[in-house]
């Protein structure tokens, strides 16, 4: 892996999501997390990350990700996303933190639902 792996992953997964490209979306995770994947929704029980991604994808047709900010420093990255429903209303906002070390990708996601 090169130094741009995390940055490529963070941008490409959003592009694939917004384009409805399920294969591309999952390949982003497979390519970045060649030696392991961990996804944690803060405040919720842990689960198999691939099952979590499948469950997340079930909402893809009705949600577009609007990237507010994205910062990558070395092997760590953070982003702020507003997830909008097809009618333009906000579904959720997320703060997502990623760490990629030696082919192991860890994701911690804070989810805020609208008031």
Short mmCIF file of N, CA and C in Angstrom, two decimals:
data_model
loop_
_atom_site.label_atom_id
_atom_site.label_comp_id
_atom_site.label_asym_id
_atom_site.label_seq_id
_atom_site.Cartn_x
_atom_site.Cartn_y
_atom_site.Cartn_z
N UNK A 1 0.83 -1.19 0.00
CA UNK A 1 0.00 0.00 0.00
C UNK A 1 0.87 1.24 0.00
N UNK A 2 0.36 2.26 -0.68
CA UNK A 2 1.11 3.50 -0.71
C UNK A 2 0.56 4.49 0.31
N UNK A 3 1.19 5.64 0.39
CA UNK A 3 0.79 6.64 1.38
C UNK A 3 -0.59 7.22 1.13
N UNK A 4 -1.14 7.03 -0.07
CA UNK A 4 -2.44 7.60 -0.40
C UNK A 4 -3.60 6.63 -0.18
N UNK A 5 -3.35 5.47 0.37
CA UNK A 5 -4.39 4.45 0.49
C UNK A 5 -5.58 4.95 1.30
N UNK A 6 -5.33 5.54 2.44
CA UNK A 6 -6.43 6.02 3.28
C UNK A 6 -7.20 7.14 2.60
N UNK A 7 -6.48 8.08 2.02
CA UNK A 7 -7.14 9.19 1.34
C UNK A 7 -7.99 8.69 0.17
N UNK A 8 -7.43 7.78 -0.61
CA UNK A 8 -8.17 7.20 -1.73
C UNK A 8 -9.42 6.51 -1.23
N UNK A 9 -9.29 5.72 -0.19
CA UNK A 9 -10.43 5.00 0.39
C UNK A 9 -11.51 5.98 0.83
N UNK A 10 -11.13 7.00 1.60
CA UNK A 10 -12.13 7.91 2.16
C UNK A 10 -12.91 8.64 1.08
N UNK A 11 -12.25 9.05 0.02
CA UNK A 11 -12.96 9.75 -1.06
C UNK A 11 -13.73 8.78 -1.95
N UNK A 12 -13.12 7.66 -2.26
CA UNK A 12 -13.74 6.72 -3.21
C UNK A 12 -14.99 6.06 -2.64
N UNK A 13 -15.00 5.74 -1.34
CA UNK A 13 -16.19 5.11 -0.78
C UNK A 13 -17.41 6.02 -0.90
N UNK A 14 -17.23 7.32 -0.72
CA UNK A 14 -18.33 8.28 -0.84
C UNK A 14 -18.77 8.37 -2.30
N UNK A 15 -17.81 8.43 -3.21
CA UNK A 15 -18.15 8.48 -4.64
C UNK A 15 -18.97 7.26 -5.04
N UNK A 16 -18.53 6.09 -4.62
CA UNK A 16 -19.25 4.85 -4.96
C UNK A 16 -20.65 4.85 -4.35
N UNK A 17 -20.75 5.29 -3.11
CA UNK A 17 -22.06 5.36 -2.45
C UNK A 17 -23.00 6.25 -3.25
N UNK A 18 -22.55 7.45 -3.53
CA UNK A 18 -23.42 8.42 -4.22
C UNK A 18 -23.75 8.00 -5.64
N UNK A 19 -22.92 7.17 -6.26
CA UNK A 19 -23.18 6.67 -7.61
C UNK A 19 -23.99 5.37 -7.60
N UNK A 20 -24.27 4.83 -6.42
CA UNK A 20 -25.00 3.57 -6.33
C UNK A 20 -24.17 2.37 -6.75
N UNK A 21 -22.86 2.47 -6.65
CA UNK A 21 -21.94 1.42 -7.07
C UNK A 21 -21.59 0.54 -5.87
N UNK A 22 -22.43 -0.46 -5.62
CA UNK A 22 -22.22 -1.35 -4.46
C UNK A 22 -20.91 -2.11 -4.57
N UNK A 23 -20.61 -2.66 -5.73
CA UNK A 23 -19.36 -3.41 -5.88
C UNK A 23 -18.16 -2.51 -5.61
N UNK A 24 -18.17 -1.30 -6.14
CA UNK A 24 -17.08 -0.36 -5.91
C UNK A 24 -16.96 0.01 -4.45
N UNK A 25 -18.11 0.23 -3.79
CA UNK A 25 -18.13 0.58 -2.37
C UNK A 25 -17.48 -0.51 -1.54
N UNK A 26 -17.90 -1.75 -1.76
CA UNK A 26 -17.34 -2.86 -0.98
C UNK A 26 -15.87 -3.10 -1.34
N UNK A 27 -15.52 -2.92 -2.60
CA UNK A 27 -14.12 -3.08 -2.99
C UNK A 27 -13.22 -2.05 -2.31
N UNK A 28 -13.72 -0.86 -2.10
CA UNK A 28 -12.95 0.15 -1.36
C UNK A 28 -12.54 -0.39 0.00
N UNK A 29 -13.50 -1.00 0.69
CA UNK A 29 -13.21 -1.56 2.01
C UNK A 29 -12.28 -2.75 1.90
N UNK A 30 -12.52 -3.64 0.94
CA UNK A 30 -11.65 -4.81 0.79
C UNK A 30 -10.21 -4.42 0.49
N UNK A 31 -10.02 -3.44 -0.37
CA UNK A 31 -8.68 -3.02 -0.75
C UNK A 31 -7.94 -2.34 0.40
N UNK A 32 -8.64 -1.51 1.16
CA UNK A 32 -8.00 -0.81 2.28
C UNK A 32 -7.79 -1.74 3.47
N UNK A 33 -8.74 -2.63 3.72
CA UNK A 33 -8.73 -3.47 4.92
C UNK A 33 -8.31 -4.90 4.59
N UNK A 34 -7.20 -5.03 3.92
CA UNK A 34 -6.75 -6.36 3.48
C UNK A 34 -6.43 -7.30 4.63
N UNK A 35 -6.09 -6.74 5.79
CA UNK A 35 -5.72 -7.58 6.94
C UNK A 35 -6.69 -7.45 8.11
N UNK A 36 -7.81 -6.76 7.88
CA UNK A 36 -8.79 -6.66 8.96
C UNK A 36 -9.59 -5.39 8.90
N UNK A 37 -10.85 -5.49 9.32
CA UNK A 37 -11.77 -4.35 9.32
C UNK A 37 -12.53 -4.32 10.64
N UNK A 38 -12.61 -3.14 11.21
CA UNK A 38 -13.39 -2.92 12.42
C UNK A 38 -14.24 -1.67 12.19
N UNK A 39 -15.54 -1.79 12.42
CA UNK A 39 -16.45 -0.64 12.33
C UNK A 39 -17.19 -0.54 13.65
N UNK A 40 -17.17 0.64 14.24
CA UNK A 40 -17.87 0.86 15.50
C UNK A 40 -18.79 2.07 15.34
N UNK A 41 -20.08 1.85 15.54
CA UNK A 41 -21.03 2.94 15.67
C UNK A 41 -21.05 3.28 17.15
N UNK A 42 -20.56 4.45 17.50
CA UNK A 42 -20.42 4.82 18.90
C UNK A 42 -21.78 4.75 19.59
N UNK A 43 -21.81 4.06 20.72
CA UNK A 43 -23.03 3.94 21.51
C UNK A 43 -23.89 2.73 21.14
N UNK A 44 -23.49 1.98 20.13
CA UNK A 44 -24.25 0.80 19.72
C UNK A 44 -23.37 -0.45 19.88
N UNK A 45 -23.99 -1.61 20.02
CA UNK A 45 -23.21 -2.84 20.16
C UNK A 45 -22.36 -3.11 18.92
N UNK A 46 -21.21 -3.73 19.15
CA UNK A 46 -20.35 -4.11 18.03
C UNK A 46 -20.97 -5.28 17.28
N UNK A 47 -20.64 -5.35 15.99
CA UNK A 47 -21.17 -6.39 15.13
C UNK A 47 -20.11 -6.70 14.07
N UNK A 48 -20.36 -7.73 13.30
CA UNK A 48 -19.48 -8.07 12.19
C UNK A 48 -19.47 -6.89 11.22
N UNK A 49 -18.29 -6.36 10.86
CA UNK A 49 -18.24 -5.16 10.02
C UNK A 49 -18.84 -5.35 8.63
N UNK A 50 -18.72 -6.53 8.07
CA UNK A 50 -19.27 -6.76 6.72
C UNK A 50 -20.79 -6.82 6.76
N UNK A 51 -21.34 -7.34 7.85
CA UNK A 51 -22.80 -7.31 8.03
C UNK A 51 -23.27 -5.87 8.22
N UNK A 52 -22.48 -5.08 8.95
CA UNK A 52 -22.83 -3.67 9.16
C UNK A 52 -22.83 -2.92 7.82
N UNK A 53 -21.85 -3.20 6.97
CA UNK A 53 -21.81 -2.54 5.66
C UNK A 53 -23.00 -2.95 4.80
N UNK A 54 -23.36 -4.23 4.83
CA UNK A 54 -24.53 -4.70 4.07
C UNK A 54 -25.79 -4.00 4.57
N UNK A 55 -25.91 -3.89 5.88
CA UNK A 55 -27.07 -3.22 6.46
C UNK A 55 -27.10 -1.74 6.08
N UNK A 56 -25.93 -1.10 6.13
CA UNK A 56 -25.82 0.30 5.74
C UNK A 56 -26.24 0.48 4.28
N UNK A 57 -25.81 -0.43 3.44
CA UNK A 57 -26.09 -0.31 2.01
C UNK A 57 -27.60 -0.37 1.72
N UNK A 58 -28.37 -0.99 2.58
CA UNK A 58 -29.81 -1.09 2.37
C UNK A 58 -30.46 0.29 2.27
N UNK A 59 -29.85 1.30 2.85
CA UNK A 59 -30.39 2.67 2.81
C UNK A 59 -29.84 3.49 1.65
N UNK A 60 -28.91 2.92 0.88
CA UNK A 60 -28.18 3.70 -0.13
C UNK A 60 -29.10 4.40 -1.12
N UNK A 61 -30.15 3.74 -1.59
CA UNK A 61 -31.00 4.31 -2.64
C UNK A 61 -31.71 5.59 -2.18
N UNK A 62 -31.84 5.77 -0.87
CA UNK A 62 -32.58 6.93 -0.38
C UNK A 62 -31.69 8.00 0.26
N UNK A 63 -30.37 7.79 0.27
CA UNK A 63 -29.47 8.72 0.96
C UNK A 63 -28.29 9.11 0.07
N UNK A 64 -28.01 10.41 0.06
CA UNK A 64 -26.82 10.94 -0.60
C UNK A 64 -25.90 11.51 0.47
N UNK A 65 -24.61 11.24 0.34
CA UNK A 65 -23.63 11.76 1.30
C UNK A 65 -23.09 13.09 0.79
N UNK A 66 -23.17 14.11 1.63
CA UNK A 66 -22.63 15.43 1.34
C UNK A 66 -21.43 15.64 2.27
N UNK A 67 -20.23 15.64 1.72
CA UNK A 67 -19.01 15.78 2.52
C UNK A 67 -18.85 17.24 2.93
N UNK A 68 -18.80 17.47 4.23
CA UNK A 68 -18.59 18.81 4.77
C UNK A 68 -17.11 19.10 5.00
N UNK A 69 -16.39 18.07 5.45
CA UNK A 69 -14.96 18.22 5.72
C UNK A 69 -14.32 16.85 5.70
N UNK A 70 -13.05 16.83 5.29
CA UNK A 70 -12.29 15.59 5.26
C UNK A 70 -10.83 15.94 5.46
N UNK A 71 -10.23 15.35 6.48
CA UNK A 71 -8.83 15.61 6.79
C UNK A 71 -8.10 14.30 6.98
N UNK A 72 -6.96 14.16 6.33
CA UNK A 72 -6.15 12.96 6.46
C UNK A 72 -4.75 13.40 6.88
N UNK A 73 -4.26 12.79 7.95
CA UNK A 73 -2.90 13.04 8.43
C UNK A 73 -2.24 11.69 8.65
N UNK A 74 -1.35 11.33 7.74
CA UNK A 74 -0.66 10.05 7.87
C UNK A 74 -1.62 8.88 7.76
N UNK A 75 -1.65 8.06 8.80
CA UNK A 75 -2.50 6.86 8.79
C UNK A 75 -3.86 7.09 9.46
N UNK A 76 -4.21 8.36 9.72
CA UNK A 76 -5.50 8.66 10.35
C UNK A 76 -6.26 9.70 9.52
N UNK A 77 -7.59 9.56 9.53
CA UNK A 77 -8.43 10.50 8.80
C UNK A 77 -9.72 10.75 9.55
N UNK A 78 -10.31 11.89 9.28
CA UNK A 78 -11.59 12.25 9.89
C UNK A 78 -12.44 12.97 8.86
N UNK A 79 -13.73 12.75 8.94
CA UNK A 79 -14.63 13.46 8.03
C UNK A 79 -15.96 13.76 8.72
N UNK A 80 -16.60 14.77 8.19
CA UNK A 80 -17.94 15.18 8.64
C UNK A 80 -18.84 15.06 7.43
N UNK A 81 -19.87 14.23 7.55
CA UNK A 81 -20.81 14.02 6.45
C UNK A 81 -22.22 14.43 6.88
N UNK A 82 -22.94 15.02 5.95
CA UNK A 82 -24.39 15.21 6.12
C UNK A 82 -25.03 14.24 5.15
N UNK A 83 -25.86 13.38 5.67
CA UNK A 83 -26.53 12.36 4.88
C UNK A 83 -27.95 12.83 4.61
N UNK A 84 -28.23 13.09 3.33
CA UNK A 84 -29.52 13.68 2.96
C UNK A 84 -30.42 12.66 2.29
N UNK A 85 -31.70 12.73 2.64
CA UNK A 85 -32.71 11.91 1.98
C UNK A 85 -32.99 12.49 0.60
N UNK A 86 -33.65 11.72 -0.23
CA UNK A 86 -33.94 12.16 -1.60
C UNK A 86 -34.71 13.47 -1.67
N UNK A 87 -35.49 13.78 -0.64
CA UNK A 87 -36.25 15.03 -0.64
C UNK A 87 -35.43 16.22 -0.13
N UNK A 88 -34.14 15.98 0.17
CA UNK A 88 -33.25 17.04 0.61
C UNK A 88 -33.17 17.24 2.11
N UNK A 89 -34.04 16.58 2.86
CA UNK A 89 -33.97 16.71 4.32
C UNK A 89 -32.80 15.88 4.84
N UNK A 90 -32.34 16.24 6.02
CA UNK A 90 -31.19 15.55 6.63
C UNK A 90 -31.66 14.29 7.31
N UNK A 91 -31.04 13.18 6.95
CA UNK A 91 -31.29 11.91 7.61
C UNK A 91 -30.45 11.82 8.88
N UNK A 92 -29.14 12.01 8.72
CA UNK A 92 -28.21 12.00 9.85
C UNK A 92 -26.99 12.85 9.49
N UNK A 93 -26.23 13.19 10.52
CA UNK A 93 -24.90 13.75 10.34
C UNK A 93 -23.95 12.77 10.99
N UNK A 94 -22.78 12.60 10.39
CA UNK A 94 -21.80 11.70 10.98
C UNK A 94 -20.44 12.38 11.09
N UNK A 95 -19.76 12.04 12.16
CA UNK A 95 -18.34 12.32 12.31
C UNK A 95 -17.69 10.94 12.25
N UNK A 96 -16.79 10.76 11.30
CA UNK A 96 -16.19 9.46 11.06
C UNK A 96 -14.68 9.56 11.21
N UNK A 97 -14.13 8.64 11.97
CA UNK A 97 -12.70 8.61 12.23
C UNK A 97 -12.15 7.28 11.72
N UNK A 98 -11.09 7.35 10.94
CA UNK A 98 -10.49 6.17 10.33
C UNK A 98 -9.02 6.08 10.70
N UNK A 99 -8.58 4.86 10.95
CA UNK A 99 -7.17 4.56 11.15
C UNK A 99 -6.82 3.38 10.26
N UNK A 100 -5.75 3.52 9.49
CA UNK A 100 -5.30 2.45 8.61
C UNK A 100 -3.82 2.20 8.88
N UNK A 101 -3.55 1.04 9.48
CA UNK A 101 -2.18 0.65 9.80
C UNK A 101 -1.97 -0.79 9.37
N UNK A 102 -0.96 -1.01 8.55
CA UNK A 102 -0.57 -2.36 8.12
C UNK A 102 -1.75 -3.17 7.57
N UNK A 103 -2.59 -2.54 6.76
CA UNK A 103 -3.71 -3.24 6.14
C UNK A 103 -4.90 -3.47 7.03
N UNK A 104 -4.89 -2.91 8.23
CA UNK A 104 -6.03 -3.01 9.15
C UNK A 104 -6.71 -1.65 9.22
N UNK A 105 -8.00 -1.64 8.86
CA UNK A 105 -8.78 -0.41 8.84
C UNK A 105 -9.75 -0.41 10.01
N UNK A 106 -9.66 0.63 10.81
CA UNK A 106 -10.60 0.82 11.92
C UNK A 106 -11.42 2.06 11.64
N UNK A 107 -12.72 1.95 11.86
CA UNK A 107 -13.64 3.05 11.64
C UNK A 107 -14.48 3.25 12.89
N UNK A 108 -14.53 4.48 13.37
CA UNK A 108 -15.40 4.85 14.50
C UNK A 108 -16.32 5.94 14.00
N UNK A 109 -17.63 5.72 14.14
CA UNK A 109 -18.61 6.62 13.56
C UNK A 109 -19.57 7.14 14.63
N UNK A 110 -19.62 8.44 14.76
CA UNK A 110 -20.58 9.11 15.63
C UNK A 110 -21.76 9.52 14.75
N UNK A 111 -22.96 9.17 15.14
CA UNK A 111 -24.15 9.46 14.34
C UNK A 111 -25.05 10.40 15.11
N UNK A 112 -25.42 11.50 14.46
CA UNK A 112 -26.35 12.46 15.06
C UNK A 112 -27.59 12.50 14.20
N UNK A 113 -28.72 12.22 14.79
CA UNK A 113 -30.00 12.30 14.09
C UNK A 113 -30.52 13.72 14.24
N UNK A 114 -31.27 14.20 13.24
CA UNK A 114 -31.80 15.57 13.33
C UNK A 114 -32.77 15.71 14.51
N UNK A 115 -32.86 16.93 15.01
CA UNK A 115 -33.77 17.19 16.15
C UNK A 115 -35.21 17.14 15.72
#
